[in-house]
Short mmCIF file of C-alpha atoms and ligand atoms in Angstrom, two decimals:
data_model
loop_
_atom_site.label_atom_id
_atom_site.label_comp_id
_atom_site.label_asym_id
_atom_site.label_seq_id
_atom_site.Cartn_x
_atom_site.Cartn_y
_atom_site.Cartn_z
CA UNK A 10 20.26 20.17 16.20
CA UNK A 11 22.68 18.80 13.88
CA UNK A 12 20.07 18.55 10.65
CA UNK A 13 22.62 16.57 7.89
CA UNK A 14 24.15 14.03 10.47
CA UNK A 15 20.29 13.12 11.51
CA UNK A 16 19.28 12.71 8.16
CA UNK A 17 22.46 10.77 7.30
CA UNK A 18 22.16 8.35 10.62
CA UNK A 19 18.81 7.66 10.05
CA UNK A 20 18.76 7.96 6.27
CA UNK A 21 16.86 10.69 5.43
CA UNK A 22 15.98 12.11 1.55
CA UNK A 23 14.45 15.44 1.77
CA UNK A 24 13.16 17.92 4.65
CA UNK A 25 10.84 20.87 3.25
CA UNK A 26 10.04 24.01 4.91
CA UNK A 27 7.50 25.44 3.96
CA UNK A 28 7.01 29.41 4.34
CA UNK A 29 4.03 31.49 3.89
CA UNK A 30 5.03 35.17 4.92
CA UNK A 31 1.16 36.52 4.44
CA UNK A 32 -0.73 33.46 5.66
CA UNK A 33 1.67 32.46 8.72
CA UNK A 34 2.34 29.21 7.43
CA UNK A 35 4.95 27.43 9.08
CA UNK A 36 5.02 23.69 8.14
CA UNK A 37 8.01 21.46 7.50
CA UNK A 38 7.48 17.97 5.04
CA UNK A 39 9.92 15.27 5.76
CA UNK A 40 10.56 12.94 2.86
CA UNK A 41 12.49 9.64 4.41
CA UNK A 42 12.80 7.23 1.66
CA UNK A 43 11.06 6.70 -1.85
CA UNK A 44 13.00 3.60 -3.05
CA UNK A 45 9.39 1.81 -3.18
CA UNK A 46 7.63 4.41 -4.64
CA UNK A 47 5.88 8.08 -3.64
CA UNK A 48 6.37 9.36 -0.04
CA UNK A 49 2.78 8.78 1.56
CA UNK A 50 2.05 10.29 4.77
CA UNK A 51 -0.34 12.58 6.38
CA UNK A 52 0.08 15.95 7.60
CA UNK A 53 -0.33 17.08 11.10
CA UNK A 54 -1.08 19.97 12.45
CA UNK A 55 -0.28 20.76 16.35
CA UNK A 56 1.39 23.76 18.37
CA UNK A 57 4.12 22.58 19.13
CA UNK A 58 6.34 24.47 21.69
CA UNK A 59 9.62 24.69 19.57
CA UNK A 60 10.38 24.32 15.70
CA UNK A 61 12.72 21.98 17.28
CA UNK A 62 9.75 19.70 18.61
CA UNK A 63 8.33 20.29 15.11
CA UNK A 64 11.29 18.59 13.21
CA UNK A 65 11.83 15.86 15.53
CA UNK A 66 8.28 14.46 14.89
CA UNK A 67 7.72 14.81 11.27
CA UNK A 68 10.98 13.07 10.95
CA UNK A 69 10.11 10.22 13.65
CA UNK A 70 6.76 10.29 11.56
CA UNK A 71 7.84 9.80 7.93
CA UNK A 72 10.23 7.28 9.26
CA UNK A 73 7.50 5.10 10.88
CA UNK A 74 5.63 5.07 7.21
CA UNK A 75 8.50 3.88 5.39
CA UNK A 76 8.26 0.74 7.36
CA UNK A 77 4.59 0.58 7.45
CA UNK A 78 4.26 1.03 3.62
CA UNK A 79 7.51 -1.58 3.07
CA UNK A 80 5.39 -4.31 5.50
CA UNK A 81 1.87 -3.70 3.88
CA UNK A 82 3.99 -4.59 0.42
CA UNK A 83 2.86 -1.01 -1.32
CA UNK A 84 5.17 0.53 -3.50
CA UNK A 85 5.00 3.95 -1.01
CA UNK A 86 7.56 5.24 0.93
CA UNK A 87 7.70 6.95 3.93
CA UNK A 88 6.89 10.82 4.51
CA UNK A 89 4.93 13.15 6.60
CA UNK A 90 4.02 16.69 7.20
CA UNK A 91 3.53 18.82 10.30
CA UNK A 92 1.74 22.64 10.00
CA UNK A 93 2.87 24.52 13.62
CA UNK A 94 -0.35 25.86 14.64
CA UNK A 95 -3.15 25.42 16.89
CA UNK A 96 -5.79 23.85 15.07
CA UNK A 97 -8.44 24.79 17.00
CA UNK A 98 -7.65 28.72 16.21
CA UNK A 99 -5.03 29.07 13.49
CA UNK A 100 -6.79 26.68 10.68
CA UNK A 101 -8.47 28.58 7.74
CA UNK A 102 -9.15 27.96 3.49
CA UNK A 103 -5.75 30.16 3.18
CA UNK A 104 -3.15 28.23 5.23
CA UNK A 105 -4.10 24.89 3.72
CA UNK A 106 -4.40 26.00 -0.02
CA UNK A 107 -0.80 27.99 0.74
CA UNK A 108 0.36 24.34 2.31
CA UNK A 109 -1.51 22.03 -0.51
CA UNK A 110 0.73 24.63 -3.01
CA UNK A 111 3.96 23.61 -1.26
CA UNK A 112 2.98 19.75 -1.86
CA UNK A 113 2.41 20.55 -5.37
CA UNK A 114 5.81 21.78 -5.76
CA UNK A 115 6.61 18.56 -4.69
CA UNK A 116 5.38 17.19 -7.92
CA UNK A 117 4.30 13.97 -6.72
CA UNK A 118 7.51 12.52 -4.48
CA UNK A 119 5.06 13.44 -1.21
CA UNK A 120 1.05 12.16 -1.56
CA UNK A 121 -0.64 13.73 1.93
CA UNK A 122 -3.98 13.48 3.65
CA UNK A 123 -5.27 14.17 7.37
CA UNK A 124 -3.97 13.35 10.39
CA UNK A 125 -3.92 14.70 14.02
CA UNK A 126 -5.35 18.05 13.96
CA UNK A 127 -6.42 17.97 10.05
CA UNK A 128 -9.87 16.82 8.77
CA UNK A 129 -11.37 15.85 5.76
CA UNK A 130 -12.28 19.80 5.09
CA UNK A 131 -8.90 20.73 5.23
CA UNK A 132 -7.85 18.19 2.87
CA UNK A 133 -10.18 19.41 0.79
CA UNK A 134 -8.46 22.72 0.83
CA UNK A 135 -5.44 21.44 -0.40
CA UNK A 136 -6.68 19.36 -3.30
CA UNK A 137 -8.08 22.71 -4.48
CA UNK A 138 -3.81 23.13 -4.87
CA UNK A 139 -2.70 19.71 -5.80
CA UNK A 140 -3.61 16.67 -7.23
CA UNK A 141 -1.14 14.94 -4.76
CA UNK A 142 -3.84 14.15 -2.02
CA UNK A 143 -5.48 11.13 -0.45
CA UNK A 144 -8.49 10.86 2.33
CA UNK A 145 -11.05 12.32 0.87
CA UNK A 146 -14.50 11.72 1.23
CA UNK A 147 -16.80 9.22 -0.82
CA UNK A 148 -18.69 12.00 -2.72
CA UNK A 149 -15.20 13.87 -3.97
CA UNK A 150 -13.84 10.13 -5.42
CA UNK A 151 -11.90 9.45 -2.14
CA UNK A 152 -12.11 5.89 0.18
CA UNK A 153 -13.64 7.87 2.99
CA UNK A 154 -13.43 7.07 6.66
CA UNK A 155 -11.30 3.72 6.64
CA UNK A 156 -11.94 2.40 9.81
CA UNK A 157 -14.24 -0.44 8.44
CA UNK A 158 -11.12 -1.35 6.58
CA UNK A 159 -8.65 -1.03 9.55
CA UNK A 160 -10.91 -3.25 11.42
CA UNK A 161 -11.13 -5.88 8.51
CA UNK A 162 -7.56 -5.98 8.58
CA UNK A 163 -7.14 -6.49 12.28
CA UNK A 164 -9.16 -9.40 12.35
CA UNK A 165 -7.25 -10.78 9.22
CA UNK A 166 -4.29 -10.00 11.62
CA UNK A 167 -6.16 -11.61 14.54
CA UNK A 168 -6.57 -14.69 11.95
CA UNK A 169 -2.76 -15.27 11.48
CA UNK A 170 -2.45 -14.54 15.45
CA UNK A 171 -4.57 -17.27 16.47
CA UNK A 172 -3.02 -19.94 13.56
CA UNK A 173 0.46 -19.11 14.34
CA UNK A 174 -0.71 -19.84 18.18
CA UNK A 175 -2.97 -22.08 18.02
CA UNK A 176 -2.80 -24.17 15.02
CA UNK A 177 -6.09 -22.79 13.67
CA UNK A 178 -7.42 -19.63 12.30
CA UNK A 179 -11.11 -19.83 13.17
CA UNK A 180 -12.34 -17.29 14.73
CA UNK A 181 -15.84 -18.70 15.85
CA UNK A 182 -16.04 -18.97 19.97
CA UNK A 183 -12.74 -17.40 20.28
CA UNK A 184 -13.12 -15.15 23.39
CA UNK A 185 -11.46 -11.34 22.04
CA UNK A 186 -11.21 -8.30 23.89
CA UNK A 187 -11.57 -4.74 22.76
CA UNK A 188 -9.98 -1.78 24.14
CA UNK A 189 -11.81 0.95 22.98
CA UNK A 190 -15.40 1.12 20.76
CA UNK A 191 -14.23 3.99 19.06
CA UNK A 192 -14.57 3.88 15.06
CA UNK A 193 -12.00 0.67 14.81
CA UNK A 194 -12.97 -1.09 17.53
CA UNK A 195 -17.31 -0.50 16.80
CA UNK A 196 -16.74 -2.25 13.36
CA UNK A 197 -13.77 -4.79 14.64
CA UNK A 198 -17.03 -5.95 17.47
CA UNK A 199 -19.24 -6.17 15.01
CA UNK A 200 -16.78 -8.00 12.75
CA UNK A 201 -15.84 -10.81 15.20
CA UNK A 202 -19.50 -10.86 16.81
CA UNK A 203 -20.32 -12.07 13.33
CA UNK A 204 -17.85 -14.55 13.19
CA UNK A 205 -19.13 -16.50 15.95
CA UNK A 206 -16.37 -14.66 18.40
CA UNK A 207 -17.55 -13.98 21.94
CA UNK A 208 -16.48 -10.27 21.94
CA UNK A 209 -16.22 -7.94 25.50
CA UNK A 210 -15.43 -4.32 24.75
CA UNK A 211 -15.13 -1.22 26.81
CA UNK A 212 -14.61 2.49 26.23
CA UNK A 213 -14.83 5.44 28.42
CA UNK A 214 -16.82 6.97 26.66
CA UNK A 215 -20.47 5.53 27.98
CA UNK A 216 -22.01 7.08 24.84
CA UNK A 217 -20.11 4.63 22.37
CA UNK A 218 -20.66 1.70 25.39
CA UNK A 219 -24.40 2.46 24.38
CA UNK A 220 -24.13 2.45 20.75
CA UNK A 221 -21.90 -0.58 20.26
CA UNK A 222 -24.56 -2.68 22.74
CA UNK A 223 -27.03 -1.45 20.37
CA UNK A 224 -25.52 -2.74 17.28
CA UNK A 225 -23.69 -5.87 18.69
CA UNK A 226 -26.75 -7.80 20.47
CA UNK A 227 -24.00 -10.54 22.03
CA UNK A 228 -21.33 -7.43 23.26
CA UNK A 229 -20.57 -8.15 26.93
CA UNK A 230 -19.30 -5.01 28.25
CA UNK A 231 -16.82 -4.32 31.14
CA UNK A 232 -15.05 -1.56 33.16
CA UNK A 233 -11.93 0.28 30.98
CA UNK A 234 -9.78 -0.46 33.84
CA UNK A 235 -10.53 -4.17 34.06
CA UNK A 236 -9.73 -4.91 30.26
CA UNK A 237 -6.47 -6.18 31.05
CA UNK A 238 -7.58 -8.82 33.74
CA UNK A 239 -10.52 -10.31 31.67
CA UNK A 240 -9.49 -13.91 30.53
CA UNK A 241 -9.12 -14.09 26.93
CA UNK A 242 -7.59 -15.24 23.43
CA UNK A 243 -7.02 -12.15 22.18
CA UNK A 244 -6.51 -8.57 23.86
CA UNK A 245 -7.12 -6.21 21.10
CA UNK A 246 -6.35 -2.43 21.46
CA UNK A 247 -7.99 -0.13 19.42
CA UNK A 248 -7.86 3.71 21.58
CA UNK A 249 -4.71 4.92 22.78
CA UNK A 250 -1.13 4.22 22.63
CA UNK A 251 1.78 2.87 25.32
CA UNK A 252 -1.17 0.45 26.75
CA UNK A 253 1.34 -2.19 26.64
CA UNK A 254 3.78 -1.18 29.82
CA UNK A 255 5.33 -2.66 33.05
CA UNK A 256 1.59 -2.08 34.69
CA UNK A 257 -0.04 -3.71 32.34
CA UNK A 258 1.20 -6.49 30.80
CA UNK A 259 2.11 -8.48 34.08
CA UNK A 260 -2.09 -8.46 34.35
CA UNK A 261 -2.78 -9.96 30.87
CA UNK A 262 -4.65 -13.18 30.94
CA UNK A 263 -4.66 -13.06 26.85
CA UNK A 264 -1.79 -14.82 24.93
CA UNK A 265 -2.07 -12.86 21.93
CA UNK A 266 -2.01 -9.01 21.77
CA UNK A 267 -3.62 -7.93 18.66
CA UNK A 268 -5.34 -4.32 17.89
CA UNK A 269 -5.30 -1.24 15.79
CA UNK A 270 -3.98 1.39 17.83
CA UNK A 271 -0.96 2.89 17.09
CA UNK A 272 2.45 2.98 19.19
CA UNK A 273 1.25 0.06 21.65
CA UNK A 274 4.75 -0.18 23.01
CA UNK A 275 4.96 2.21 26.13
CA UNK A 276 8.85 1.42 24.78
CA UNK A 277 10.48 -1.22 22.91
CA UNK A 278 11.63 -3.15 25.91
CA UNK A 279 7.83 -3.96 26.32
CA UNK A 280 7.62 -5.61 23.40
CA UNK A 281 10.72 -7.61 23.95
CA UNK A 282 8.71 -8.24 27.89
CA UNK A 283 6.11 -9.65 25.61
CA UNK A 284 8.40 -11.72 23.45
CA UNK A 285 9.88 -13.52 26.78
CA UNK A 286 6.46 -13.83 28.64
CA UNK A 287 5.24 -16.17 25.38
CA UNK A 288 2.23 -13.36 24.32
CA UNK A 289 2.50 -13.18 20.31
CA UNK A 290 2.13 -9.46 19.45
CA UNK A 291 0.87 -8.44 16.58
CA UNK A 292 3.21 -5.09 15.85
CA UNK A 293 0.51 -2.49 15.97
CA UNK A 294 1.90 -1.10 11.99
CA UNK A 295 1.90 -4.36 10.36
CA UNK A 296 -1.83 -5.34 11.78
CA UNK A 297 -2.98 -1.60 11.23
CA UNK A 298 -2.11 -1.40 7.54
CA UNK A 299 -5.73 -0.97 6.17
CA UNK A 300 -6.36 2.33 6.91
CA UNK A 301 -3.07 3.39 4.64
CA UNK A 302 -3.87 0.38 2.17
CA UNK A 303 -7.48 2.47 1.87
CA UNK A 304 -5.32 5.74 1.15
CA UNK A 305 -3.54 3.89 -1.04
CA UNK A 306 -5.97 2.50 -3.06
CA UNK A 307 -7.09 6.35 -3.85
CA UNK A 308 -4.17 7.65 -5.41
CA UNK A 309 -4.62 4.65 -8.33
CA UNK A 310 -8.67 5.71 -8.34
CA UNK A 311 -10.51 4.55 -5.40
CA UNK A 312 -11.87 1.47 -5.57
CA UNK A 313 -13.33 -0.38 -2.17
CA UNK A 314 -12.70 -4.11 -3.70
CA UNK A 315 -9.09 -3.53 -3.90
CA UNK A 316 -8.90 -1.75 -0.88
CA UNK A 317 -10.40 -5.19 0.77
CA UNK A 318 -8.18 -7.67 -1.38
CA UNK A 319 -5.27 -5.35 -0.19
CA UNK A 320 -5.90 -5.81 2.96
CA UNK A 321 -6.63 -9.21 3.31
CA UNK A 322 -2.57 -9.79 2.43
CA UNK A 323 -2.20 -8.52 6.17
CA UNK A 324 -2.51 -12.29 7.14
CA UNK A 325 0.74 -13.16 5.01
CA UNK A 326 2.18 -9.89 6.09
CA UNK A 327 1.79 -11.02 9.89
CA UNK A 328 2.53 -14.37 9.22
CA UNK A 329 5.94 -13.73 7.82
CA UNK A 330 6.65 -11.25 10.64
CA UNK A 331 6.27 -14.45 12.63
CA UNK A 332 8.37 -16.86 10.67
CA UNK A 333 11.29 -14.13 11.16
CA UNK A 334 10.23 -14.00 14.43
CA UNK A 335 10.23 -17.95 15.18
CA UNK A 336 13.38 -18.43 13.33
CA UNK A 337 15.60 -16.16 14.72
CA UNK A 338 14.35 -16.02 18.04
CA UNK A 339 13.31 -12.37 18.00
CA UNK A 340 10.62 -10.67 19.17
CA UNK A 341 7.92 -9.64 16.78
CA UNK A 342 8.67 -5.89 16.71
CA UNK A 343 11.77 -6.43 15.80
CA UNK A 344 11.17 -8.70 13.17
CA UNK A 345 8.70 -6.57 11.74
CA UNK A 346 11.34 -4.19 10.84
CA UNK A 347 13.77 -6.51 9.58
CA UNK A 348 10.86 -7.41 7.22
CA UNK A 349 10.38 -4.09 5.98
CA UNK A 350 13.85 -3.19 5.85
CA UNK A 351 14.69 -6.52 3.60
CA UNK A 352 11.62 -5.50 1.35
CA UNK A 353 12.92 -2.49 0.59
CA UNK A 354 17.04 -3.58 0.29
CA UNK A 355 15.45 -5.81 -1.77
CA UNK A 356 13.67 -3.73 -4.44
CA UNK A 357 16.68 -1.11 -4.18
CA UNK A 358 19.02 -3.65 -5.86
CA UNK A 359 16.49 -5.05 -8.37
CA UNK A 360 16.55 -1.49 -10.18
CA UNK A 361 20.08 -1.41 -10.86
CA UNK A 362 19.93 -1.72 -14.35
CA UNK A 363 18.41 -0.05 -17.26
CA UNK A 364 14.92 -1.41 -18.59
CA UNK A 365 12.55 0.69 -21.09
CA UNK A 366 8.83 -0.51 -19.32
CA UNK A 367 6.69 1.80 -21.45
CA UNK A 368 3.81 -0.36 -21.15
CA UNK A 369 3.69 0.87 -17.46
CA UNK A 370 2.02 3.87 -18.63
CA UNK A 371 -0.92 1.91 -19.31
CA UNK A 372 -0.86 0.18 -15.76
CA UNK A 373 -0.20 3.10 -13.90
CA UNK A 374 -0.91 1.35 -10.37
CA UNK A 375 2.76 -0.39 -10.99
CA UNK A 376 4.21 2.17 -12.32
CA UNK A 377 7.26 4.22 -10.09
CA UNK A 378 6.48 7.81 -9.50
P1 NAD B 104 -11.52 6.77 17.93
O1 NAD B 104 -11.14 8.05 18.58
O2 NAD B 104 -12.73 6.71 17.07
O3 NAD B 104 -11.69 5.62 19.04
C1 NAD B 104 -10.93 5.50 20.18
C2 NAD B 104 -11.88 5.12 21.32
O4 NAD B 104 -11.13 4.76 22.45
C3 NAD B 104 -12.80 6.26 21.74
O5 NAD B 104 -14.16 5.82 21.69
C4 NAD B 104 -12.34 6.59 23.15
O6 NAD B 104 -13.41 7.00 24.00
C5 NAD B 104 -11.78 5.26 23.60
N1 NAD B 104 -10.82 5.32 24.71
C6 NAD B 104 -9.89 6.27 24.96
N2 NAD B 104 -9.19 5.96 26.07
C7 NAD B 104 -9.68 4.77 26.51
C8 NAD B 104 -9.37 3.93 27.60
N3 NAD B 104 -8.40 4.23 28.48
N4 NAD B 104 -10.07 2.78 27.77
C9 NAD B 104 -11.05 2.47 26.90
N5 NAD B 104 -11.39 3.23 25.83
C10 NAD B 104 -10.72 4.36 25.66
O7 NAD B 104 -10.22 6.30 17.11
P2 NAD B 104 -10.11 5.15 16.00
O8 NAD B 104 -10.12 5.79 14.66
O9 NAD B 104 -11.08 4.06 16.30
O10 NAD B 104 -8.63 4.66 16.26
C11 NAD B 104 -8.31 3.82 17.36
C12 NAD B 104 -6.81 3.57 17.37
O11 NAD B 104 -6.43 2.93 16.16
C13 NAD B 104 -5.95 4.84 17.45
O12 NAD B 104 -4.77 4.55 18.16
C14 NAD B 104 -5.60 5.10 15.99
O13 NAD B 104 -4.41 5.84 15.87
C15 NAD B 104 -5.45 3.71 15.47
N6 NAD B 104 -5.66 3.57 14.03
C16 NAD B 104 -6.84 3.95 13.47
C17 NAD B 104 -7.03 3.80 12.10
C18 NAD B 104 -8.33 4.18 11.45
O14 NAD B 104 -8.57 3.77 10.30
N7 NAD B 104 -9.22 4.90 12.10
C19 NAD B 104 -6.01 3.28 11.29
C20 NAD B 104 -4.80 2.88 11.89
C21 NAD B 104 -4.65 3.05 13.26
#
């Protein structure tokens, strides 16, 4: 693999590889672009088959939060880690201390936290290294599990969905469905059921079935595999990715497609199969933003109010996605990362000239890294 000419196509900063001899720690950190601020990402660990296979997704990774930090308007940039391993028998205290050191070194340009294969203990580990972590639970001054305020920010999603197709935002007897009662889509039910939405949901898993019906008196429920024939206003995904494919969206009866889960597009040619079938998608990392707004929020000192004021701008984000959209003809996705790529063009070119800004020590939340 030709390293320099990938980083150069696809405008790369910094790749790290991380070595621990004594430990067996083999993780690489790919920095993509810090014009807007620290690289935020989290850090993944799976056993991957090559180092090859390693590279190619932290780099795919840390590109994808560039433009999800540039469209949620933070001033992050875009980074991620990946630790080759097998979490379920390679993790221990050791390897994640040796990794949280690495990030240290770092001094700040890359702020981590979990993802696939890492939990909250883990992180743990590593802030015992470095300050330079995010996730962590209530009880160690961290947001803690941020579903509640994923799902708050898919329904202000679903809000600027349903005004930019219908002319109104209200959500009350709109008729949503929910792929997937996992930790999203519980709260995002019990969000809209409150709301006055008439909210069907389905999971495979009959266990979460049960417990959402318990919670969410007005749930109807149906089959997983009939979720893309029920008659609706909004389709909502919120378990797996590539749901949106040539099977599937010739059987939605929904003309908006608006959820949390990530990588929606089987491939981008779905989303541009969207675009000429008239369904207004929601691209899944403009609508998803709260869970990184959350993360966000920490590294300033967590504090759940912002988090939610945050991510209530995920209306304006979405709704702007759609005026690019509407203008120039394009579909969503696309315009989604013409928005995030102007953002940060943007900001590049106002700091081309010298100012002194001590006063931003004392508002450290707008202060550059
Ligand atoms: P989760 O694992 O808690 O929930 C996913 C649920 O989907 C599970 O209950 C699972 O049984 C169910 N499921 C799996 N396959 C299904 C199928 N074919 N049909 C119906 N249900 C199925 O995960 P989560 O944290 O709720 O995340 C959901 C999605 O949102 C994921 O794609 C995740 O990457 C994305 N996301 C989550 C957050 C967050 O804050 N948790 C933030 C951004 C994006």
């Amino acid at each position: 693999m030709e390293v320099f000419q990938m980083m150069r196509t696809e405008r790369f900063e910094q790749i790290v590889f991380c070595h621990h001899p004594d430990i067996g720690l083999r993780a690489i950190i790919a920095i993509h672009d810090t014009t807007l601020g620290p690289a935020l990402g989290g850090t993944r660990m799976w056993p991957y088959a090559s180092e090859e296979e390693a590279l190619t997704d932290a780099l795919r990774l840390a590109r994808g939060m560039t433009y999800k930090a540039a469209a949620a308007g933070l001033n992050a940039g875009g980074g991620k880690a990946v630790i080759i391993g097998d979490p379920k028998k390679d993790k221990s205290e050791a390897l994640f201390r040796a990794f949280g050191r690495f990030v240290e070194s770092l001094k700040g340009r890359f702020i981590t936290g979990e993802d696939v294969g890492v939990d909250v203990n883990d992180v743990e580990y590593m802030a015992m290294e470095t300050r330079y972590v995010v996730g962590l639970s209530r009880e160690h001054g961290g947001g803690g599990d941020p579903s509640p305020v994923t799902a708050y920010g898919v329904m202000q999603g679903i809000r600027a969905c349903l005004l930019e197709r219908f002319g109104n935002q209200d959500i009350q007897s709109r008729r949503i469905v929910i792929q997937g009662l996992g930790k999203v889509g519980f709260h995002l039910a019990r969000l809209l059921s409150r709301y006055g939405a008439v909210v069907t949901g389905t999971d495979i898993d009959p266990d979460r079935v049960a417990f959402a019906r318990r919670h969410i008196p007005k749930l109807q429920v149906v089959e997983p595999e009939a979720v893309y024939d029920v008659e609706a206003d909004v389709f909502a995904p919120c378990a797996l990715g590539g749901v949106l494919n040539d099977a599937t969206i010739p059987r939605l009866r929904a003309p908006i497609v608006a959820g949390a889960a990530n990588n929606q597009l089987a491939e981008d040619r779905h989303g541009d199969l969207l675009h000429r079938r008239g369904i207004l998608y929601a691209p899944d990392y403009v609508i998803n933003a709260g869970g990184l707004i959350n993360v966000y929020v920490e590294i300033e000192g967590y504090d759940r109010r912002r988090a939610i004021t945050l991510t209530r701008g995920i209306f304006y984000n979405l709704r702007r996605v759609f005026e690019i959209s509407r203008r120039e003809d394009i579909p969503t996705y696309i315009a989604a990362d013409r928005m995030a790529e102007e953002r940060i063009a943007a900001i590049r070119r106002v700091r081309n000239f010298h100012v002194e800004q001590p006063y931003l020590a004392r508002y450290p939340r707008y202060a550059r890294q």
